[in-house]
Tab-separated table of C-alpha atoms in Angstrom:
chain	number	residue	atom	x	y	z
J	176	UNK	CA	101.486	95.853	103.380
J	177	UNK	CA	102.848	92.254	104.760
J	178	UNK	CA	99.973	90.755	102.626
J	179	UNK	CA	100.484	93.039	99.598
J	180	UNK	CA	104.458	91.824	99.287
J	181	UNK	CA	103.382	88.296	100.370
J	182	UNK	CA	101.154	88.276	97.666
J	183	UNK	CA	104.075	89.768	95.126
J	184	UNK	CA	105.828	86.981	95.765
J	185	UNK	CA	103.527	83.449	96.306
J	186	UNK	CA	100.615	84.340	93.888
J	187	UNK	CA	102.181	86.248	91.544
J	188	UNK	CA	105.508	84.693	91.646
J	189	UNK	CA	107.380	88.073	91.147
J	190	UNK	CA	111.634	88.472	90.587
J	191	UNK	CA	113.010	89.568	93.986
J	192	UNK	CA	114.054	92.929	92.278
J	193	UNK	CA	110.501	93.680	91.467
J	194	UNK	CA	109.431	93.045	95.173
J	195	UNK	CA	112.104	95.183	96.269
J	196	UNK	CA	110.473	98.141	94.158
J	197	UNK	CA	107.383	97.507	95.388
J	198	UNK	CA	108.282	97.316	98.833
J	199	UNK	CA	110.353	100.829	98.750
J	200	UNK	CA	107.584	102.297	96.787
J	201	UNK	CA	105.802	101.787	99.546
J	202	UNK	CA	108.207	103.019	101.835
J	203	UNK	CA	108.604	105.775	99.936
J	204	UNK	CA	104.251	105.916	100.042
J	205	UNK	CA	104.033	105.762	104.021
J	206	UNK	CA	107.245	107.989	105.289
J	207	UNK	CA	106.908	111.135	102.786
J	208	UNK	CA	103.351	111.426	101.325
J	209	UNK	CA	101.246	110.199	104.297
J	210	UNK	CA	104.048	111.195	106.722
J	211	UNK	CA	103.470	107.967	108.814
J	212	UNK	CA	105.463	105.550	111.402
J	213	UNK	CA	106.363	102.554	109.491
J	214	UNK	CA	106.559	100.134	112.010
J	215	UNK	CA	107.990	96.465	111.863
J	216	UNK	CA	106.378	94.491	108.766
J	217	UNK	CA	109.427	92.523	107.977
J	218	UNK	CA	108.336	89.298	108.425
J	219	UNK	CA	106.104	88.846	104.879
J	220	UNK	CA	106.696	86.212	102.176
J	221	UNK	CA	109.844	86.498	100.097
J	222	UNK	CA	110.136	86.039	96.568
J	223	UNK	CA	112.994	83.399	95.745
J	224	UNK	CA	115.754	83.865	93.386
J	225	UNK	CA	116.104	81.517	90.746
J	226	UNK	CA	118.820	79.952	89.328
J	227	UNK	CA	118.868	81.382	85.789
J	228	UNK	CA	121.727	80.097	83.072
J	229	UNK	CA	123.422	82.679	81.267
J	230	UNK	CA	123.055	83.587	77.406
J	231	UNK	CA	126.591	83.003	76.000
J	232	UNK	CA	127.504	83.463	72.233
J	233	UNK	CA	130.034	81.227	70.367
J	234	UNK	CA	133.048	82.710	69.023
J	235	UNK	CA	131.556	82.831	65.662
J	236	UNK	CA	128.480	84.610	66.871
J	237	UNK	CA	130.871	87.490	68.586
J	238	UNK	CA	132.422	87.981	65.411
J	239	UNK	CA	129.382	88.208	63.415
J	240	UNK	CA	128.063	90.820	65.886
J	241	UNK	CA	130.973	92.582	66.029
J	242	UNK	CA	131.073	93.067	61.991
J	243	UNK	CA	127.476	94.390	62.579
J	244	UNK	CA	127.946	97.035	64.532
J	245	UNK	CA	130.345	100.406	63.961
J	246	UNK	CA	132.525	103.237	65.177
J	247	UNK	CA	132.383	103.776	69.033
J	248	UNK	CA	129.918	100.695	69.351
J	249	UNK	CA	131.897	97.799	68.195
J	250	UNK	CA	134.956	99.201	69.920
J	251	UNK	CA	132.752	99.235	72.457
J	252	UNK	CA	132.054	95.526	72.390
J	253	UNK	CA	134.713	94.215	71.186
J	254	UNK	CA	136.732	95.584	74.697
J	255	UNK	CA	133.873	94.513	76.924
J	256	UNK	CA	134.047	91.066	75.598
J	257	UNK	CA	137.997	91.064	75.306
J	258	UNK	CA	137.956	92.229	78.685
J	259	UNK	CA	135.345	90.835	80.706
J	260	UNK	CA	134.046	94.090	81.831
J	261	UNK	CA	130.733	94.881	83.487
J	262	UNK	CA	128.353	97.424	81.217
J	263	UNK	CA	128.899	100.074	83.437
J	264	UNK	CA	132.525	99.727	84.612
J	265	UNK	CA	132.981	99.760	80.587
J	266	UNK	CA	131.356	103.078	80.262
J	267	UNK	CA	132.959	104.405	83.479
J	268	UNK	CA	136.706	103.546	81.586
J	269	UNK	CA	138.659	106.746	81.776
J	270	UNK	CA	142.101	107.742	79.642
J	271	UNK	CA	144.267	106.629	82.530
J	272	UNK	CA	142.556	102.759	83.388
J	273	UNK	CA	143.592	101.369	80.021
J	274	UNK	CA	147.599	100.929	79.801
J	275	UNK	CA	148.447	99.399	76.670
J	276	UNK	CA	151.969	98.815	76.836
J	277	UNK	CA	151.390	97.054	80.106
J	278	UNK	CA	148.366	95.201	78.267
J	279	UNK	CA	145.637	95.050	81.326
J	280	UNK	CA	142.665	97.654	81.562
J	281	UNK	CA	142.061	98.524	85.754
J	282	UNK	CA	138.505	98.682	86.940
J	283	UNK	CA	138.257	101.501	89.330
J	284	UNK	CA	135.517	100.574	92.147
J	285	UNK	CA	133.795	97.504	90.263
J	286	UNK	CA	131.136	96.019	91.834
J	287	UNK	CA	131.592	95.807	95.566
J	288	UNK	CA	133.508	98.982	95.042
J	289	UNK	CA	136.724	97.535	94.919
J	290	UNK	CA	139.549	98.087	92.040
J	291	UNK	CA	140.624	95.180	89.538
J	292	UNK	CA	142.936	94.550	86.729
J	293	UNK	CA	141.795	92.127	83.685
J	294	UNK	CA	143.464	91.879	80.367
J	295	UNK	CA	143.691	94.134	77.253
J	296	UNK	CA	143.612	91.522	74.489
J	297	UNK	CA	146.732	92.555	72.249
J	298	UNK	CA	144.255	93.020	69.212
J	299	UNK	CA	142.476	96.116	70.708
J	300	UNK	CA	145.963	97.969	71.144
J	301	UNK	CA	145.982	99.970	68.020
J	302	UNK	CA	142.366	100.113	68.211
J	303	UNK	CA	142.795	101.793	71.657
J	304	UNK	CA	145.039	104.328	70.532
J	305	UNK	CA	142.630	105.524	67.790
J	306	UNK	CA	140.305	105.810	70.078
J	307	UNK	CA	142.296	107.920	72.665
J	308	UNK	CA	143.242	110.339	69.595
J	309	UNK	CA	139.977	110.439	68.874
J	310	UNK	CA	138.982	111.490	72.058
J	311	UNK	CA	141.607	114.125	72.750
J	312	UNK	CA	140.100	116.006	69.879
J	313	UNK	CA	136.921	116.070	71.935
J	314	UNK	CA	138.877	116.888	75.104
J	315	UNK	CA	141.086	119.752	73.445
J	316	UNK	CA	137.751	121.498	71.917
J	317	UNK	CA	136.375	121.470	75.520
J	318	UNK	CA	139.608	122.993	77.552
J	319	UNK	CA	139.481	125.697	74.104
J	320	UNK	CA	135.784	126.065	75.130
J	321	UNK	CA	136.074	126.686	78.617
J	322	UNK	CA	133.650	123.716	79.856
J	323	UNK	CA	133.794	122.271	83.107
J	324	UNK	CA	136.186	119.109	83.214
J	325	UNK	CA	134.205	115.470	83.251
J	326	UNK	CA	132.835	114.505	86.473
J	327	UNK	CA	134.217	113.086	89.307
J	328	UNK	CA	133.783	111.180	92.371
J	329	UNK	CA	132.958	113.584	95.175
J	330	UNK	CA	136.019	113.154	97.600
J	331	UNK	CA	138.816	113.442	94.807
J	332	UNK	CA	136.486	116.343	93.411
J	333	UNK	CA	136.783	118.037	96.647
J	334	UNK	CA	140.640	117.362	96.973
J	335	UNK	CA	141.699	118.079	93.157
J	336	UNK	CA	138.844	120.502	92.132
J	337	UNK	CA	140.449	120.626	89.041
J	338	UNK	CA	141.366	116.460	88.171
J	339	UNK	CA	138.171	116.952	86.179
J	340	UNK	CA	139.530	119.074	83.583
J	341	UNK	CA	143.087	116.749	83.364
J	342	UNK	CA	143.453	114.937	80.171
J	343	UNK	CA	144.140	111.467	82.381
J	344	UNK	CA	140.899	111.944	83.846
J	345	UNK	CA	138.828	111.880	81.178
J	346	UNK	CA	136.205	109.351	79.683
J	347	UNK	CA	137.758	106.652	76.911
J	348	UNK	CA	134.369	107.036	75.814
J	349	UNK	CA	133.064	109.771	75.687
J	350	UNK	CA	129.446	111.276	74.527
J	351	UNK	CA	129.097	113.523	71.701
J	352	UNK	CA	126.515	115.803	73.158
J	353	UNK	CA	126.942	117.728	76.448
J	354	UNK	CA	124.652	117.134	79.194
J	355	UNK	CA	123.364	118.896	82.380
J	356	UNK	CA	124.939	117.087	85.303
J	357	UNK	CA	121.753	116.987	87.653
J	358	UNK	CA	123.776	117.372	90.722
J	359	UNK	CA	125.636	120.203	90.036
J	360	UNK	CA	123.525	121.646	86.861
J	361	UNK	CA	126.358	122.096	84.972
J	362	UNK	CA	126.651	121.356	81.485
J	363	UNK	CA	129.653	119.103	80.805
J	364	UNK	CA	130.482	115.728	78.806
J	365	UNK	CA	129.048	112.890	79.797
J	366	UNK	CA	130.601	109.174	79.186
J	367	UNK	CA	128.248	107.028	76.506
J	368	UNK	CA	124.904	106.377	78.064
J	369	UNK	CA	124.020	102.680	79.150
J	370	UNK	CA	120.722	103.125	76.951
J	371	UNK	CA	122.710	104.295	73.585
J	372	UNK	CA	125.098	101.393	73.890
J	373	UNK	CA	122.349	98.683	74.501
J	374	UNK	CA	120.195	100.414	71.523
J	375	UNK	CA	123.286	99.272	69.182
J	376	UNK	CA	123.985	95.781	70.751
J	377	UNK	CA	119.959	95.111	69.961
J	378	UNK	CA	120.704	96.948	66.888
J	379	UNK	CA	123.412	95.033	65.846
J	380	UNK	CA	122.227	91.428	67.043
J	381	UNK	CA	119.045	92.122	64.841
J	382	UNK	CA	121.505	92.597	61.966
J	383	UNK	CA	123.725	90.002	62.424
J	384	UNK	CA	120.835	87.653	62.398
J	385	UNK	CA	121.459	85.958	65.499
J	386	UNK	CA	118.555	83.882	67.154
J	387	UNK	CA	119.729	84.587	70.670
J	388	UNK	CA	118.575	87.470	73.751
J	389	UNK	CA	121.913	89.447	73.170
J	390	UNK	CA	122.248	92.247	75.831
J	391	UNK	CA	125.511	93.700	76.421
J	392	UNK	CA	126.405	91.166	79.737
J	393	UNK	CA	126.188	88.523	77.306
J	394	UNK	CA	129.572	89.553	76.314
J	395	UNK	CA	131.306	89.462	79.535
J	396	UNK	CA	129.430	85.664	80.103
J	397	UNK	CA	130.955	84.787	77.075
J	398	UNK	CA	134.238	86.190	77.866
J	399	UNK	CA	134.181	83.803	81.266
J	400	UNK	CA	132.804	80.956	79.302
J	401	UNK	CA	135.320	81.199	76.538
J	402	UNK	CA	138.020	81.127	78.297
J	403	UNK	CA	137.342	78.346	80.459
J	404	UNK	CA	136.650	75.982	77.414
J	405	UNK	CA	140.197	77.189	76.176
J	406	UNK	CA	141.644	75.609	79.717
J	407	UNK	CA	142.168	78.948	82.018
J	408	UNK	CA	142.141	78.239	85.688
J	409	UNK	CA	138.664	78.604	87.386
J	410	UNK	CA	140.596	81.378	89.709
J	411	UNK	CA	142.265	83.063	87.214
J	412	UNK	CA	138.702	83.747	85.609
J	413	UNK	CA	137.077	84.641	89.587
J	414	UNK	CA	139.755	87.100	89.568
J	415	UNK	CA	139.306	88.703	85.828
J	416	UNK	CA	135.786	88.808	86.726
J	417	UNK	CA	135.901	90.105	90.175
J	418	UNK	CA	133.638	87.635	91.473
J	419	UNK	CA	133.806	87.353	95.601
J	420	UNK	CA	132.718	83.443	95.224
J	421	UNK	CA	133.934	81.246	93.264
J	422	UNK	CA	130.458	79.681	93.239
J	423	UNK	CA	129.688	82.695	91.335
J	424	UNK	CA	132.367	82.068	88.316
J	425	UNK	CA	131.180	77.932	88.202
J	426	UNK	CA	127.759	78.867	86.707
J	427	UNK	CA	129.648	79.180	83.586
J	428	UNK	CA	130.885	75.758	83.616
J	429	UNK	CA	127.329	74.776	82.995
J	430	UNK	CA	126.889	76.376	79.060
J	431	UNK	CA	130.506	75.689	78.370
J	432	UNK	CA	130.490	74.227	74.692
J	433	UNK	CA	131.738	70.573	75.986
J	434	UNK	CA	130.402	70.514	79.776
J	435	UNK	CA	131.728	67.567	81.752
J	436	UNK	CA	135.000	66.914	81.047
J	437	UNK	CA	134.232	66.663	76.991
J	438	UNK	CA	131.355	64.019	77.998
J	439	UNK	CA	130.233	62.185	74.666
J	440	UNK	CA	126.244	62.102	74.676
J	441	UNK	CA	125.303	58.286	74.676
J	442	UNK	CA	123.184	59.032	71.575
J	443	UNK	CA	126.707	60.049	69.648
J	444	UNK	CA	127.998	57.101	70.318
């Protein structure tokens, strides 16, 4: 096994998440098929993690995809770029983490699993409304239908059984179709999977005719690089983006639009 994962990573020069598969696949292999002691095999080759630049879109670009896409989807965007939010702390957004008279959207355990606040940019207010009266449709047909309220974290779940079923509670954006929750087999809504919303940002990036790797991330890096080319603090952006290291938040110093200081290339001169 040591020379399998050593292999992984100096012949094959795997990512480190692709050795960490392999290596609790095999875990996985030795402890419940072949119901065998381990033992300590720690000390094989580790793959290396590279230093990888981001893909960050100009403002243009985020406008031209936006105009691409529709409905739920570019609402979608347009509040994960506007906000600087994570794919999945988007999806996770529920009724009650997006104030917008206070104009800041809290992240409820983030990466880390700690809470943040970041902005609400002022254009997404009305937008945000619609969206909330669109969803209490949704959330009025289910209480009329008798389904089980959205899901919730298991400790509040056991101390408010019914928080699920409370209008503050549930998903800003919500899916269409019920689904069977695979924990507790019932059939309830769901928020918007992470595959649906990545289907319309490659969607949409097709359409808009842009000639860059678009995922959704690629609007929170350009939500941290954007606002450090308009002059924001280097902190204030850590802090937006809940980064715990400021080393973290300078990678985006490097595919700023005028790195160094606005540093004139020696051929432009």
């Amino acid at each position: 096994m040591r020379a399998f994962l050593s292999e992984l990573a100096v012949k094959h020069r795997v990512s480190v998440a692709t050795q960490k598969q392999a290596l609790n696949a095999l875990v996985f292999l030795v402890r419940e098929v072949l119901k065998q002691e381990l033992g300590d095999f720690a000390d094989f080759e580790r793959a290396r993690r590279g230093r990888r630049l981001p893909s960050v879109l100009t403002r243009a670009e985020c406008q031209l995809l936006f105009a691409a896409l529709e409905g739920t989807a570019r609402r979608m965007a347009e509040l994960m770029y506007g906000s600087g939010l994570r794919l999945m702390e988007l999806l996770r957004l529920r009724i009650k983490d997006v104030d917008v008279d206070r104009r800041h959207v809290i992240v409820r355990a983030g990466k880390g699993d700690k809470d943040r606040v970041t902005v609400l940019p002022e254009s997404l207010h009305e937008r945000v409304r619609a969206q909330r009266d669109r969803v209490r449709e949704l959330y009025e047909e289910d209480r009329k239908a008798g389904r089980p309220g959205v899901w919730m974290p298991e400790a509040l779940e056991r101390k408010y059984p019914k928080a699920g079923e409370m209008w503050e509670w549930h998903w800003l954006f919500p899916s269409r179709q019920l689904m069977v929750d695979p924990r507790s087999g019932l059939k309830r809504r769901h928020h918007v999977l992470d595959a649906t919303f990545q289907q319309a940002i490659r969607l949409g990036t097709r359409k808009a005719g842009l000639n860059k790797r678009v995922t959704p991330h690629t609007l929170r890096h350009s939500f941290a690089t954007h606002l450090l080319e308009s002059g924001t603090d280097i902190r204030t952006v850590q802090d937006l983006l809940g980064h715990v290291d400021v080393a973290t938040t300078q990678i985006y110093t490097h595919v700023m639009q005028r790195p160094g200081l606005g540093l004139r290339s020696p051929l432009d001169g």
